[in-house]
Amino acid sequence: MTGPAVRPSVPPGAEAPGFGAFVAQAARAGALVVQPRMGMAQAGAMRAGLLATRAALAVTVGTVTLDSYTRTGDLDAARRALAAGAGLNGYPIATHPVEVTRGVLRGVADAGFPVQVRHGSAAPEGIVRALLAAGLDATEGGPVSYCLPYGRTPLHEAVANWQRSCRLLAAARGSAVEPHLETFGGCMMGQLCPPSLLIAISVLEALFFRQHGLRSVSLSYAQQANARQDLEALVALGRIADELLADVDRHLVVYAYMGVYPRTPGGARLLLEDAARLAVRGGAARLIVKTTAEAHRIPTVAENVRALETAAAAAAVERAGPPGAAPPDTGIEAEARALIGTVLDLDADLGRALVRAFAAGYLDVPYCLHPDNAGRARSSLGADGWLRWSSVGSMPIAGLVEGGRPPILGSAGLLTALSHVQRRYDGLAERLPAPTPRGLPAVR
Amino acid sequence: MASDSHTWNLVFLQLLLEELGHRVTNLGACVPDALLLAECRRIEPDLIVISSVNGHGHQEGLRVIPALRACPELRLTPTVIGGKLGIAGADDPDRERVLLAAGFDAVFEEGSSVAGFREFVAGLRSQVLL
């Protein structure tokens, strides 16, 4: 049995250290880096979470996920909640004094265990200042993916905010620091967004980061509902990134399914293992895990550690096996290239190009309620989990992908599509053989 | 809710209410209290539906409902809240009681059925259909 790979040692001075270098080193050593989504309000709990993540039997990086108040810039609410001891759904990095956050990270975050800040803000300057002050230099987001899907900040404001934030982050570059920024573009809406648009936004955001000074980026893609479609998408994302971002350090990161998660521990585990297999087969270097508690509540540290170890073990097994066949091309790459090319042709300034693209509906996120989204695109899920466009609106991709146009979903159809993965994996878990009690021989 | 960025719940509720024959103004994600109040006063809706899944729904619901009730034109407007309202799961028996006492007309915690919400909507006195 192949165990998870051991944490790579990062020799000092080998290359500019930091998040990207650590992941690259792990990839060369044959290990998939696994990462939780984890943030606690209190410093002690946050530190304990990071220590546990570091100690997991896997090659891990740490996460400080911020709370919703900090994300939306309501620092007063974060301060009040902290003072009142009310629960926060993440770590309020701009509210805790910087010494407190440094204390959280001291002796935990270093070249052998980089920590990334995850937030979701369309106005992230304060967050970037706070993470840099605390000694961190890796975060995620993007002008589109941290604006359109879930907020109401006008897109042109998010673009300006992200431009300034990228420059702030890039300016922290030093001999011992290579700031890293990950696109969240591959996760738009979490689910039901066809892969070509996920790829396009992820690539366009990475190009935006590069335009504003970043030299180390990662491109995200969230697992959807059909492994073959996801593999084709991930291979296409890697190919396009290699072509358009050849001059920067880069890697692909897969997110375990971001939609309605299986309710059963078995179903959740099977889905996570599939995400790990997808990451390995698709050439990703990092995986954001989900836990068995995901459908019910914010997971505990122990549940996160278990998820990290489960994913690392599945990835190691997959890597040890024979390489899978290349996925057949159904047109995802052609669609993604058409979207990217159309946007790049609009304006040499990526920020302006993105704003114009959304205004014209050349990019149009299905089911996105943001006022700057055209809202004419619709998607649907086949019985096999294959995502298809029901309507492409004004996007320049009509007829590039195989297959017909499914009808536009109503509320019942939407609910069925949203819970497809949950049902499928909970069903698979039911059919698994019951676990053999420890210490007893298996019945033959 | 001002701090909640989730929207699938809102997309679903819009489709469901529209299919039940109602006209829906969907305010989307991260609705600041002031916007919620201004829009509700402007529209004078037959029902206000607040849906939140990020775990702050309980705290934010308690902040928002007195502000809604303080507007004379919204004092009696049926107003419901639902979703994942806390960060520790749906098994807090006090939460529904506290939210009802604060002024909500109904609470639909995660796990309660869509049928319950439909029933509530069907029972609304004003049945203004398009």
Coordinates of C-alpha atoms in Angstrom, one line a residue:
Chain A
M1 CA 0.0 0.0 0.0
T2 CA 1.3 3.4 -0.9
G3 CA 1.2 5.9 1.9
P4 CA 0.9 9.6 1.5
A5 CA 4.2 11.2 0.6
V6 CA 6.2 12.9 3.3
R7 CA 6.5 16.7 3.5
P8 CA 9.2 18.0 1.2
S9 CA 12.0 19.9 2.9
V10 CA 12.5 23.2 1.2
P11 CA 16.2 24.0 0.9
P12 CA 16.9 27.6 1.7
G13 CA 17.8 29.7 -1.3
A14 CA 16.7 27.0 -3.8
E15 CA 14.2 29.4 -5.4
A16 CA 12.2 32.3 -4.1
P17 CA 10.4 30.6 -1.2
G18 CA 6.8 30.9 -0.5
F19 CA 3.5 29.3 -1.3
G20 CA 4.1 28.6 -5.0
A21 CA 7.6 27.3 -4.5
F22 CA 6.4 24.9 -1.8
V23 CA 3.7 23.5 -4.0
A24 CA 6.1 23.2 -6.9
Q25 CA 8.6 21.3 -4.7
A26 CA 5.8 18.9 -3.5
A27 CA 4.8 18.3 -7.1
R28 CA 8.3 17.4 -8.1
A29 CA 8.4 15.0 -5.2
G30 CA 5.2 13.4 -6.5
A31 CA 2.9 14.6 -3.8
L32 CA -0.5 16.4 -4.1
V33 CA -0.6 19.3 -1.6
V34 CA -3.9 19.2 0.3
Q35 CA -5.4 22.1 2.1
P36 CA -8.4 22.6 4.3
R37 CA -11.0 25.5 4.4
M38 CA -10.6 26.5 8.0
G39 CA -11.1 29.6 10.0
M40 CA -11.9 30.1 13.7
A41 CA -12.8 33.4 15.4
Q42 CA -10.5 32.9 18.4
A43 CA -6.7 33.1 18.1
G44 CA -6.1 30.0 20.2
A45 CA -8.5 27.8 18.2
M46 CA -7.0 29.2 14.9
R47 CA -3.5 28.3 16.0
A48 CA -4.6 24.8 17.1
G49 CA -6.2 24.3 13.7
L50 CA -3.1 25.3 11.9
L51 CA -0.9 23.0 14.1
A52 CA -3.2 20.1 13.5
T53 CA -3.2 20.7 9.7
R54 CA 0.5 20.9 9.7
A55 CA 0.8 17.6 11.7
A56 CA -1.6 15.7 9.4
L57 CA -0.2 12.7 7.6
A58 CA -0.2 14.4 4.3
V59 CA 1.7 17.2 2.5
T60 CA -0.4 20.1 3.7
V61 CA -0.5 23.9 3.5
G62 CA -2.5 25.9 6.1
T63 CA -5.6 28.0 5.6
V64 CA -6.9 31.1 7.5
T65 CA -10.4 31.5 6.3
L66 CA -11.8 34.9 7.2
D67 CA -15.3 35.5 8.6
S68 CA -18.2 37.0 6.6
Y69 CA -18.1 40.4 8.4
T70 CA -14.5 40.9 7.5
R71 CA -15.2 39.8 4.0
T72 CA -17.8 42.4 3.6
G73 CA -15.8 45.1 5.3
D74 CA -18.1 45.4 8.3
L75 CA -15.2 45.4 10.9
D76 CA -17.5 46.9 13.5
A77 CA -19.7 43.9 13.4
A78 CA -16.7 41.6 13.6
R79 CA -15.4 43.5 16.6
R80 CA -18.8 43.4 18.4
A81 CA -19.1 39.7 17.7
L82 CA -15.7 39.0 19.1
A83 CA -16.3 41.2 22.2
A84 CA -19.7 39.4 22.8
G85 CA -18.2 36.0 22.3
A86 CA -20.7 35.4 19.5
G87 CA -19.8 32.8 16.9
L88 CA -18.0 34.0 13.8
N89 CA -17.6 31.8 10.8
G90 CA -14.0 32.6 10.3
Y91 CA -10.9 34.4 11.6
P92 CA -11.3 38.2 11.8
I93 CA -7.8 39.1 10.6
A94 CA -8.4 42.8 10.4
T95 CA -9.9 43.0 13.8
H96 CA -7.5 41.0 16.0
P97 CA -4.4 43.1 16.7
V98 CA -1.5 42.2 14.4
E99 CA 0.5 40.8 17.3
V100 CA -2.3 38.4 18.0
T101 CA -2.2 37.1 14.4
R102 CA 1.6 36.9 14.5
G103 CA 1.2 34.8 17.7
V104 CA -1.2 32.5 15.9
L105 CA 1.4 32.0 13.1
R106 CA 4.6 31.9 15.1
G107 CA 6.4 28.6 14.9
V108 CA 3.6 27.3 12.6
A109 CA 3.7 29.2 9.3
D110 CA 7.1 29.0 7.6
A111 CA 8.7 27.8 4.3
G112 CA 7.8 24.2 5.1
F113 CA 4.2 25.1 5.9
P114 CA 3.0 28.1 4.0
V115 CA -0.4 29.5 5.0
Q116 CA -2.9 31.0 2.6
V117 CA -5.6 33.5 3.6
R118 CA -9.0 32.8 2.0
H119 CA -11.8 35.3 2.2
G120 CA -14.2 36.3 -0.6
S121 CA -13.9 40.0 -0.6
A122 CA -14.6 42.3 -3.6
A123 CA -12.8 45.1 -1.7
P124 CA -9.8 43.2 -0.2
E125 CA -7.2 46.0 0.3
G126 CA -7.7 46.0 4.1
I127 CA -7.4 42.3 4.2
V128 CA -4.2 42.3 2.1
R129 CA -2.7 44.9 4.3
A130 CA -3.6 42.9 7.4
L131 CA -2.2 39.6 6.0
L132 CA 1.0 41.3 4.9
A133 CA 1.4 42.9 8.3
A134 CA 1.0 39.5 9.9
G135 CA 3.8 38.1 7.8
L136 CA 1.7 36.2 5.2
D137 CA 1.9 36.6 1.5
A138 CA -0.5 34.1 -0.1
T139 CA -4.2 34.6 -0.7
E140 CA -6.9 34.0 -3.3
G141 CA -9.8 35.6 -5.1
G142 CA -10.1 37.8 -8.2
P143 CA -12.0 40.8 -9.5
V144 CA -14.8 38.6 -11.0
S145 CA -14.9 35.6 -8.8
Y146 CA -14.9 37.5 -5.5
C147 CA -17.5 39.9 -6.8
L148 CA -20.1 38.6 -9.2
P149 CA -21.3 35.3 -7.7
Y150 CA -22.1 36.4 -4.2
G151 CA -21.9 40.1 -3.7
R152 CA -23.3 43.4 -4.9
T153 CA -20.2 45.5 -5.3
P154 CA -20.3 46.9 -8.8
L155 CA -17.8 45.0 -11.0
H156 CA -15.8 48.1 -12.0
E157 CA -15.3 48.8 -8.3
A158 CA -14.2 45.3 -7.7
V159 CA -11.7 45.5 -10.6
A160 CA -10.2 48.7 -9.2
N161 CA -10.1 47.3 -5.7
W162 CA -8.4 44.1 -6.9
Q163 CA -6.0 46.1 -9.1
R164 CA -4.8 48.0 -6.0
S165 CA -4.7 44.8 -3.9
C166 CA -2.6 42.9 -6.5
R167 CA -0.1 45.8 -6.6
L168 CA 0.0 45.8 -2.8
L169 CA 0.7 42.1 -2.7
A170 CA 3.2 42.2 -5.5
A171 CA 5.1 45.0 -3.8
A172 CA 5.8 42.7 -0.9
R173 CA 8.1 40.7 -3.1
G174 CA 11.5 40.4 -1.6
S175 CA 14.5 38.0 -1.6
A176 CA 12.6 35.9 0.9
V177 CA 9.1 36.4 -0.3
E178 CA 7.3 35.6 -3.6
P179 CA 3.7 36.6 -3.0
H180 CA 1.1 34.1 -4.4
L181 CA -2.4 34.7 -5.6
E182 CA -4.9 32.0 -6.5
T183 CA -7.9 32.7 -8.8
F184 CA -11.2 31.7 -7.4
G185 CA -12.6 31.9 -11.0
G186 CA -12.8 28.1 -11.4
C187 CA -15.4 28.0 -8.6
M188 CA -18.0 30.5 -9.9
M189 CA -21.3 29.7 -8.2
G190 CA -19.9 26.5 -6.7
Q191 CA -21.9 24.3 -9.1
L192 CA -23.9 24.3 -12.3
C193 CA -21.5 26.6 -14.1
P194 CA -20.3 24.8 -17.3
P195 CA -16.5 24.1 -17.3
S196 CA -15.6 26.4 -20.2
L197 CA -16.7 29.5 -18.3
L198 CA -14.9 28.3 -15.2
I199 CA -11.7 27.8 -17.2
A200 CA -12.1 31.2 -19.0
I201 CA -12.6 33.2 -15.8
S202 CA -9.8 31.4 -14.0
V203 CA -7.4 32.1 -16.8
L204 CA -8.5 35.7 -17.3
E205 CA -8.1 36.4 -13.5
A206 CA -4.6 34.9 -13.6
L207 CA -3.8 37.1 -16.5
F208 CA -5.2 40.1 -14.5
F209 CA -3.0 39.1 -11.6
R210 CA 0.1 39.0 -13.8
Q211 CA -0.8 42.4 -15.4
H212 CA -0.7 43.9 -11.9
G213 CA 2.6 42.4 -10.9
L214 CA 2.1 38.9 -9.5
R215 CA 4.7 36.3 -10.5
S216 CA 3.3 33.3 -8.8
V217 CA -0.3 32.3 -9.4
S218 CA -2.6 29.3 -9.2
L219 CA -5.6 28.6 -11.3
S220 CA -8.6 26.9 -9.6
Y221 CA -11.2 24.5 -10.9
A222 CA -14.0 23.1 -8.8
Q223 CA -15.1 19.5 -9.2
Q224 CA -18.5 19.3 -10.9
A225 CA -20.8 16.3 -11.3
N226 CA -19.1 14.2 -14.0
A227 CA -15.6 13.0 -13.7
R228 CA -15.0 12.7 -17.4
Q229 CA -16.2 16.2 -18.1
D230 CA -14.0 17.5 -15.2
L231 CA -10.9 15.7 -16.4
E232 CA -11.4 17.2 -19.9
A233 CA -11.8 20.6 -18.3
L234 CA -8.8 20.4 -16.1
V235 CA -6.6 19.2 -19.0
A236 CA -7.8 22.1 -21.1
L237 CA -7.2 24.6 -18.2
G238 CA -3.6 23.3 -17.8
R239 CA -2.9 23.5 -21.6
I240 CA -4.3 27.1 -21.8
A241 CA -2.4 28.2 -18.7
D242 CA 0.9 26.7 -20.0
E243 CA 0.4 28.7 -23.2
L244 CA -0.8 32.1 -21.8
L245 CA 1.0 32.2 -18.5
A246 CA 4.3 30.5 -19.5
D247 CA 6.4 33.3 -17.8
V248 CA 5.0 33.0 -14.3
D249 CA 5.2 30.3 -11.6
R250 CA 1.8 28.6 -11.8
H251 CA -0.1 25.5 -10.7
L252 CA -3.6 24.1 -10.9
V253 CA -5.7 23.7 -7.8
V254 CA -8.8 21.5 -7.6
Y255 CA -11.6 22.2 -5.2
A256 CA -13.6 19.2 -3.9
Y257 CA -17.2 19.7 -4.9
M258 CA -18.4 23.1 -3.9
G259 CA -22.1 22.5 -4.1
V260 CA -24.6 20.6 -2.0
Y261 CA -22.5 18.0 -0.3
P262 CA -23.4 14.3 0.5
R263 CA -25.0 13.9 4.0
T264 CA -23.5 10.5 4.8
P265 CA -19.9 10.2 5.9
G266 CA -19.4 7.5 3.3
G267 CA -20.8 9.6 0.5
A268 CA -18.7 12.6 1.5
R269 CA -15.6 10.5 1.6
L270 CA -16.2 8.9 -1.8
L271 CA -16.7 12.4 -3.3
L272 CA -13.5 13.7 -1.8
E273 CA -11.6 10.7 -3.0
D274 CA -12.9 11.3 -6.5
A275 CA -11.7 14.9 -6.2
A276 CA -8.3 13.7 -5.3
R277 CA -8.2 11.3 -8.2
L278 CA -9.3 14.1 -10.5
A279 CA -6.6 16.4 -9.2
V280 CA -3.9 13.8 -9.9
R281 CA -5.2 12.7 -13.3
G282 CA -5.8 16.3 -14.4
G283 CA -2.3 17.5 -13.5
A284 CA -3.3 19.7 -10.5
A285 CA -0.7 20.2 -7.7
R286 CA -3.1 21.1 -4.9
L287 CA -6.5 20.1 -3.6
I288 CA -8.9 22.0 -1.3
V289 CA -10.7 19.4 0.7
K290 CA -14.2 19.1 2.1
T291 CA -15.1 17.1 5.1
T292 CA -17.8 14.6 6.1
A293 CA -19.5 17.4 8.1
E294 CA -19.9 19.7 5.1
A295 CA -23.6 19.2 4.5
H296 CA -24.4 19.9 8.2
R297 CA -22.2 22.6 9.7
I298 CA -18.7 24.1 9.8
P299 CA -16.4 21.2 10.3
T300 CA -14.2 20.5 13.4
V301 CA -10.4 20.5 13.2
A302 CA -10.4 16.7 13.6
E303 CA -12.8 16.3 10.7
N304 CA -10.6 18.6 8.6
V305 CA -7.5 16.5 9.4
R306 CA -9.3 13.3 8.5
A307 CA -10.3 14.9 5.2
L308 CA -6.7 15.9 4.5
E309 CA -5.4 12.4 5.2
T310 CA -8.2 10.7 3.2
A311 CA -7.5 12.9 0.2
A312 CA -3.7 12.5 0.4
A313 CA -4.1 8.7 0.6
A314 CA -6.4 8.6 -2.4
A315 CA -4.1 10.8 -4.4
A316 CA -1.1 8.6 -3.5
V317 CA -2.9 5.4 -4.7
E318 CA -4.0 7.1 -7.9
R319 CA -0.5 8.3 -8.6
A320 CA 0.9 4.9 -8.1
G321 CA -1.5 3.4 -10.6
P322 CA -1.2 3.3 -14.4
P323 CA -1.9 6.7 -16.0
G324 CA -5.4 7.0 -17.3
A325 CA -6.3 7.6 -20.9
A326 CA -6.6 11.2 -22.2
P327 CA -10.2 12.3 -22.1
P328 CA -12.0 12.7 -25.4
D329 CA -12.4 16.3 -26.6
T330 CA -16.0 17.3 -26.5
G331 CA -15.3 21.0 -27.2
I332 CA -14.7 22.4 -23.7
E333 CA -11.3 23.8 -24.6
A334 CA -12.7 25.4 -27.8
E335 CA -15.4 27.1 -25.8
A336 CA -12.9 28.3 -23.2
R337 CA -10.6 29.7 -25.8
A338 CA -13.4 31.5 -27.6
L339 CA -14.4 33.2 -24.3
I340 CA -10.9 34.1 -23.4
G341 CA -10.0 35.3 -26.9
T342 CA -13.2 37.5 -27.1
V343 CA -12.3 39.2 -23.8
L344 CA -8.7 39.7 -24.6
D345 CA -9.7 41.4 -27.9
L346 CA -11.9 44.0 -26.0
D347 CA -9.1 45.9 -24.3
A348 CA -5.4 45.6 -23.6
D349 CA -6.3 46.4 -19.9
L350 CA -7.7 43.2 -18.5
G351 CA -9.8 44.9 -15.9
R352 CA -11.5 47.1 -18.5
A353 CA -11.9 44.1 -20.8
L354 CA -13.6 42.1 -18.1
V355 CA -16.1 44.9 -17.3
R356 CA -16.9 45.3 -21.0
A357 CA -17.3 41.6 -21.5
F358 CA -19.9 41.3 -18.7
A359 CA -21.7 44.4 -19.9
A360 CA -22.0 43.0 -23.3
G361 CA -22.9 39.5 -22.0
Y362 CA -19.8 37.9 -23.7
L363 CA -19.3 36.5 -20.2
D364 CA -22.5 35.6 -18.5
V365 CA -22.6 33.5 -15.3
P366 CA -25.7 31.3 -15.1
Y367 CA -27.9 31.8 -12.0
C368 CA -25.8 34.8 -10.9
L369 CA -28.0 37.5 -9.4
H370 CA -25.4 40.3 -9.6
P371 CA -26.7 43.4 -11.3
D372 CA -23.6 43.5 -13.6
N373 CA -24.2 40.0 -14.9
A374 CA -26.4 39.8 -18.0
G375 CA -28.3 36.8 -16.5
R376 CA -29.4 35.3 -19.8
A377 CA -27.2 32.2 -19.6
R378 CA -28.7 29.1 -18.2
S379 CA -27.2 25.6 -17.5
S380 CA -28.6 22.2 -16.8
L381 CA -27.4 18.9 -15.5
G382 CA -27.9 15.6 -17.4
A383 CA -28.7 12.4 -15.7
D384 CA -25.1 11.5 -16.0
G385 CA -24.0 14.7 -14.3
W386 CA -22.8 16.3 -17.5
L387 CA -23.2 20.1 -17.4
R388 CA -24.6 21.7 -20.5
W389 CA -25.7 25.1 -21.5
S390 CA -29.5 25.5 -21.8
S391 CA -28.9 29.0 -23.0
V392 CA -25.6 30.8 -23.8
G393 CA -27.1 34.3 -24.0
S394 CA -24.6 36.5 -25.9
M395 CA -21.6 34.4 -25.2
P396 CA -19.6 33.6 -28.3
I397 CA -19.8 29.9 -27.9
A398 CA -22.9 28.7 -29.7
G399 CA -22.4 25.4 -31.3
L400 CA -18.8 24.7 -30.1
V401 CA -19.7 21.9 -27.7
E402 CA -21.2 18.5 -28.5
G403 CA -24.7 17.7 -27.4
G404 CA -28.1 19.4 -27.5
R405 CA -29.6 22.1 -25.4
P406 CA -31.6 20.8 -22.4
P407 CA -34.7 22.8 -21.3
I408 CA -34.4 25.6 -18.8
L409 CA -34.9 24.4 -15.2
G410 CA -37.8 25.3 -13.0
S411 CA -37.6 25.3 -9.2
A412 CA -38.0 21.5 -8.9
G413 CA -35.5 20.8 -11.7
L414 CA -33.1 23.3 -10.1
L415 CA -33.4 21.5 -6.7
T416 CA -32.9 18.1 -8.4
A417 CA -29.8 19.4 -10.2
L418 CA -28.4 21.1 -7.1
S419 CA -28.7 17.9 -5.1
H420 CA -27.6 15.5 -7.9
V421 CA -24.2 14.9 -6.5
Q422 CA -25.5 14.6 -2.9
R423 CA -28.0 11.9 -4.0
R424 CA -25.6 10.1 -6.2
Y425 CA -22.8 9.8 -3.6
D426 CA -25.1 9.1 -0.6
G427 CA -26.6 6.3 -2.8
L428 CA -23.1 5.0 -3.6
A429 CA -22.3 5.0 0.1
E430 CA -25.4 2.9 0.9
R431 CA -24.2 0.2 -1.5
L432 CA -20.8 0.0 0.1
P433 CA -20.1 -3.1 2.1
A434 CA -20.4 -2.4 5.9
P435 CA -17.0 -1.8 7.5
T436 CA -15.5 -4.8 9.1
P437 CA -15.2 -4.4 12.9
R438 CA -11.7 -3.8 14.0
G439 CA -9.9 -6.9 15.3
L440 CA -12.3 -9.4 13.8
P441 CA -11.4 -11.4 10.7
A442 CA -13.4 -10.6 7.6
V443 CA -16.0 -13.3 6.8
R444 CA -15.1 -15.0 3.5
Chain B
M1 CA -28.6 39.4 5.1
A2 CA -25.8 41.9 4.9
S3 CA -23.0 39.3 5.6
D4 CA -24.3 36.4 3.6
S5 CA -23.1 35.9 0.0
H6 CA -25.0 32.7 -0.8
T7 CA -27.5 32.9 -3.6
W8 CA -28.6 29.4 -4.7
N9 CA -31.2 29.5 -1.9
L10 CA -32.4 32.8 -3.3
V11 CA -32.6 31.6 -6.9
F12 CA -34.6 28.6 -5.8
L13 CA -37.0 30.6 -3.7
Q14 CA -37.6 33.0 -6.5
L15 CA -38.4 30.2 -9.0
L16 CA -40.7 28.6 -6.4
L17 CA -42.6 31.8 -5.6
E18 CA -42.9 32.6 -9.2
E19 CA -44.3 29.2 -9.9
L20 CA -46.8 29.7 -7.1
G21 CA -48.0 32.8 -9.1
H22 CA -46.2 35.5 -7.1
R23 CA -44.1 38.4 -8.4
V24 CA -40.7 38.4 -6.8
T25 CA -38.1 41.1 -6.2
N26 CA -34.9 39.3 -5.5
L27 CA -32.5 41.6 -3.7
G28 CA -29.6 39.1 -4.1
A29 CA -26.6 38.6 -1.9
C30 CA -25.2 40.7 1.0
V31 CA -28.2 42.9 1.3
P32 CA -27.4 45.8 3.6
D33 CA -30.1 46.6 6.2
A34 CA -30.7 50.0 4.7
L35 CA -31.3 48.6 1.3
L36 CA -33.6 45.9 2.6
L37 CA -35.6 48.6 4.5
A38 CA -35.7 51.0 1.6
E39 CA -36.8 48.3 -0.9
C40 CA -39.5 46.9 1.4
R41 CA -40.9 50.4 2.1
R42 CA -40.9 51.1 -1.6
I43 CA -42.5 47.9 -2.7
E44 CA -44.7 47.2 0.3
P45 CA -44.6 43.5 -0.4
D46 CA -47.1 40.9 0.7
L47 CA -44.3 38.7 2.1
I48 CA -40.7 39.3 3.1
V49 CA -38.5 36.2 2.8
I50 CA -35.1 36.3 4.4
S51 CA -32.9 33.3 3.6
S52 CA -29.4 32.8 5.0
V53 CA -27.0 29.9 5.1
N54 CA -23.7 31.3 6.3
G55 CA -24.4 30.8 10.0
H56 CA -24.9 34.5 10.8
G57 CA -28.6 34.4 10.0
H58 CA -29.7 34.2 13.6
Q59 CA -27.6 37.2 14.7
E60 CA -28.5 39.2 11.7
G61 CA -32.2 38.3 11.7
L62 CA -32.4 39.6 15.3
R63 CA -30.9 42.9 14.1
V64 CA -33.0 43.3 11.1
I65 CA -36.5 42.4 12.3
P66 CA -36.9 45.3 14.8
A67 CA -35.9 47.7 12.1
L68 CA -38.5 46.3 9.7
R69 CA -41.2 46.3 12.4
A70 CA -40.3 49.9 13.3
C71 CA -41.5 51.0 9.9
P72 CA -45.3 51.7 10.1
E73 CA -45.9 50.3 6.6
L74 CA -44.1 47.0 7.4
R75 CA -45.3 46.5 11.0
L76 CA -47.6 43.7 10.0
T77 CA -46.0 42.5 6.8
P78 CA -45.6 38.7 7.0
T79 CA -41.9 38.2 7.4
V80 CA -40.1 34.8 7.5
I81 CA -36.5 33.7 7.9
G82 CA -34.9 30.4 7.0
G83 CA -31.9 28.4 6.0
K84 CA -28.8 27.5 8.1
L85 CA -29.2 30.1 10.8
G86 CA -26.3 29.2 13.2
I87 CA -22.8 27.8 12.8
A88 CA -23.4 24.7 14.8
G89 CA -26.2 22.9 13.0
A90 CA -30.0 23.1 13.1
D91 CA -30.5 21.5 16.5
D92 CA -30.8 24.7 18.7
P93 CA -34.4 24.5 20.1
D94 CA -34.2 28.1 21.4
R95 CA -33.4 29.7 18.1
E96 CA -36.8 29.5 16.5
R97 CA -38.5 30.7 19.7
V98 CA -36.1 33.7 20.0
L99 CA -36.6 34.6 16.3
L100 CA -40.4 34.4 16.6
A101 CA -40.4 36.4 19.8
A102 CA -38.3 39.1 18.0
G103 CA -41.1 39.5 15.4
F104 CA -40.7 36.9 12.6
D105 CA -43.9 35.2 11.6
A106 CA -42.3 31.9 10.8
V107 CA -38.9 30.2 10.9
F108 CA -37.9 27.6 8.4
E109 CA -34.6 26.1 9.6
E110 CA -32.6 23.8 7.4
G111 CA -34.2 20.4 7.4
S112 CA -37.8 21.8 7.5
S113 CA -39.5 21.0 4.3
V114 CA -40.3 23.1 1.3
A115 CA -43.9 21.9 1.8
G116 CA -44.0 23.9 5.1
F117 CA -43.0 27.1 3.3
R118 CA -45.4 26.5 0.5
E119 CA -48.2 26.0 3.0
F120 CA -47.3 29.2 4.7
V121 CA -47.3 31.0 1.4
A122 CA -50.7 29.5 0.5
G123 CA -52.1 30.6 3.8
L124 CA -51.2 34.3 3.3
R125 CA -54.2 36.5 3.5
S126 CA -53.1 38.5 0.5
Q127 CA -53.2 36.3 -2.6
V128 CA -52.3 38.8 -5.2
L129 CA -51.6 36.8 -8.3
L130 CA -50.4 38.2 -11.5

